[in-house]
Coordinates of C-alpha atoms in Angstrom, one line a residue:
X1 CA 0.0 0.1 0.0
X2 CA 1.3 3.5 -0.9
X3 CA 0.5 6.7 0.7
X4 CA 2.0 10.0 -0.5
X5 CA 4.6 8.1 -2.4
X6 CA 5.7 6.0 0.7
X7 CA 5.0 2.3 1.0
X8 CA 2.9 1.7 4.2
X9 CA 2.7 -1.7 5.8
X10 CA -0.5 -3.6 5.4
X11 CA -2.7 -4.6 8.3
X12 CA -1.3 -8.2 8.3
X13 CA 2.2 -6.9 8.4
X14 CA 1.4 -4.7 11.3
X15 CA -0.3 -7.6 13.1
X16 CA 2.8 -9.7 12.4
X17 CA 5.1 -7.0 13.7
X18 CA 3.2 -6.9 17.0
X19 CA 2.6 -10.7 17.3
X20 CA 3.9 -12.3 20.7
X21 CA 4.1 -15.8 19.4
X22 CA 5.0 -17.7 16.2
X23 CA 1.4 -18.9 15.7
X24 CA 0.1 -15.3 15.9
X25 CA 2.6 -14.1 13.3
X26 CA 1.6 -17.1 11.0
X27 CA -2.2 -16.6 11.5
X28 CA -2.0 -12.8 10.9
X29 CA -3.7 -13.0 7.5
X30 CA -6.3 -15.4 8.6
X31 CA -7.3 -13.1 11.6
X32 CA -7.6 -10.1 9.2
X33 CA -9.9 -12.0 7.0
X34 CA -12.4 -13.0 9.8
X35 CA -13.9 -10.0 11.7
X36 CA -15.3 -12.2 14.5
X37 CA -12.0 -13.7 15.3
X38 CA -10.3 -10.3 14.8
X39 CA -12.6 -8.7 17.5
X40 CA -11.7 -11.4 20.0
X41 CA -8.0 -11.4 19.3
X42 CA -7.7 -7.6 19.3
X43 CA -9.8 -7.3 22.5
X44 CA -7.6 -9.9 24.4
X45 CA -4.5 -8.1 23.0
X46 CA -5.6 -4.7 24.3
X47 CA -6.2 -6.2 27.7
X48 CA -2.8 -8.1 27.5
X49 CA -1.0 -4.8 26.7
X50 CA -2.8 -3.1 29.6
X51 CA -1.9 -5.9 32.0
X52 CA 1.8 -5.9 30.9
X53 CA 1.8 -2.2 31.7
X54 CA 0.9 -2.9 35.4
X55 CA 4.2 -4.8 35.8
X56 CA 6.2 -3.2 38.6
X57 CA 3.4 -0.9 39.9
X58 CA 1.7 -0.7 43.3
X59 CA -1.3 -2.5 41.9
X60 CA 0.9 -5.6 41.0
X61 CA 1.3 -7.9 43.8
X62 CA 3.7 -10.4 42.2
X63 CA 7.5 -10.3 43.1
X64 CA 9.3 -10.7 39.8
X65 CA 9.4 -8.7 36.6
X66 CA 7.6 -10.5 33.8
X67 CA 4.7 -11.8 36.0
X68 CA 1.8 -9.7 37.0
X69 CA -0.8 -10.4 39.7
X70 CA -3.4 -7.9 40.5
X71 CA -6.8 -7.1 42.0
X72 CA -8.3 -3.6 41.6
X73 CA -11.4 -1.5 41.2
X74 CA -11.4 1.1 38.4
X75 CA -11.9 4.7 39.2
X76 CA -15.3 6.2 38.4
X77 CA -14.7 8.8 35.8
X78 CA -17.2 11.2 34.2
X79 CA -17.6 11.6 30.5
X80 CA -15.2 14.6 30.2
X81 CA -12.5 12.7 32.1
X82 CA -13.0 9.8 29.6
X83 CA -13.0 12.0 26.7
X84 CA -9.5 13.6 27.5
X85 CA -8.1 10.5 29.1
X86 CA -7.5 12.1 32.6
X87 CA -6.9 9.6 35.3
X88 CA -6.7 6.6 32.9
X89 CA -4.5 3.8 34.1
X90 CA -4.2 0.4 32.7
X91 CA -7.0 -0.8 35.0
X92 CA -9.4 2.0 33.7
X93 CA -8.3 0.9 30.1
X94 CA -9.2 -2.7 30.8
X95 CA -12.6 -1.5 32.3
X96 CA -13.4 0.6 29.2
X97 CA -12.7 -2.5 26.9
X98 CA -15.1 -4.6 28.9
X99 CA -17.9 -2.1 29.2
X100 CA -18.5 1.5 28.0
X101 CA -20.6 2.1 31.2
X102 CA -19.2 2.7 34.7
X103 CA -20.4 -0.6 35.8
X104 CA -17.1 -2.6 36.6
X105 CA -16.9 -3.6 40.2
X106 CA -13.6 -5.3 40.3
X107 CA -10.8 -6.5 37.9
X108 CA -8.4 -9.3 38.8
X109 CA -5.9 -11.1 36.8
X110 CA -2.5 -12.7 36.4
X111 CA 0.1 -12.7 33.6
X112 CA 3.2 -14.8 33.2
X113 CA 5.1 -14.2 29.8
X114 CA 2.7 -14.6 26.9
X115 CA 0.0 -16.2 29.1
X116 CA -2.7 -14.1 30.7
X117 CA -6.1 -14.6 32.7
X118 CA -8.2 -11.5 33.5
X119 CA -11.6 -11.6 35.1
X120 CA -13.9 -8.5 35.0
X121 CA -16.7 -8.4 37.6
X122 CA -19.8 -6.2 37.0
X123 CA -21.6 -4.3 39.9
X124 CA -25.1 -5.7 38.8
X125 CA -24.0 -9.2 39.4
X126 CA -23.7 -10.4 35.9
X127 CA -21.4 -13.3 35.2
X128 CA -17.7 -12.1 35.1
X129 CA -16.2 -11.4 31.7
X130 CA -13.0 -13.5 31.1
X131 CA -10.1 -12.5 29.0
X132 CA -7.6 -15.2 28.4
X133 CA -4.6 -15.8 26.4
X134 CA -3.1 -19.4 26.6
X135 CA -0.1 -20.8 24.9
X136 CA 0.1 -24.6 24.4
X137 CA 3.3 -26.6 24.5
X138 CA 3.0 -27.3 20.8
X139 CA 3.1 -23.6 20.1
X140 CA -0.8 -23.2 19.6
X141 CA -2.2 -19.9 21.0
X142 CA -5.8 -19.6 22.3
X143 CA -7.6 -16.3 23.0
X144 CA -10.9 -16.2 24.9
X145 CA -13.3 -13.3 25.4
X146 CA -16.3 -14.3 27.3
X147 CA -17.8 -17.3 25.5
X148 CA -15.9 -16.7 22.2
X149 CA -12.6 -18.6 21.7
X150 CA -10.1 -18.2 18.8
X151 CA -7.3 -20.8 18.3
X152 CA -4.2 -20.5 16.2
X153 CA -1.8 -23.2 15.3
X154 CA 1.7 -22.9 14.2
X155 CA 0.7 -23.5 10.5
X156 CA -1.4 -20.3 10.5
X157 CA -4.8 -22.2 10.7
X158 CA -7.4 -20.3 12.7
X159 CA -10.5 -21.7 14.5
X160 CA -13.3 -19.7 15.9
X161 CA -15.7 -21.2 18.5
X162 CA -18.6 -19.8 20.6
X163 CA -18.7 -21.7 23.7

């Protein structure tokens, strides 16, 4: 793709650049072609990046760098604060990804390397929303957002399942 005479990377190339595993890199083109799978993978990766930002903060209860363990409640922010990003920490970013309303009660999670589990609890008692990224021993990667699961193998094959 060219823009103003400069070659710009494609969406697939950008996805490959930010891939955390070999399976993600190989399946980048498949993810771009399937909107349902792309939505799950992108949501999980947004949460993953925000959890990674919590490393070495006061919210993080783990002892070593590269692992994260946290439990926190997001701050309640008004529309103006949300619009300008005032007071937004990784916890608030995860809350905004999970729900556009101010109805998140608690967020807890762990991350170790490329693997992550985050649970978002709601104030009204709904079932928690789970964000999970799991890497199998054979290199396959699984992304879960709620009841939707995307699997990628090392050959670039993609599976999308609603549980």
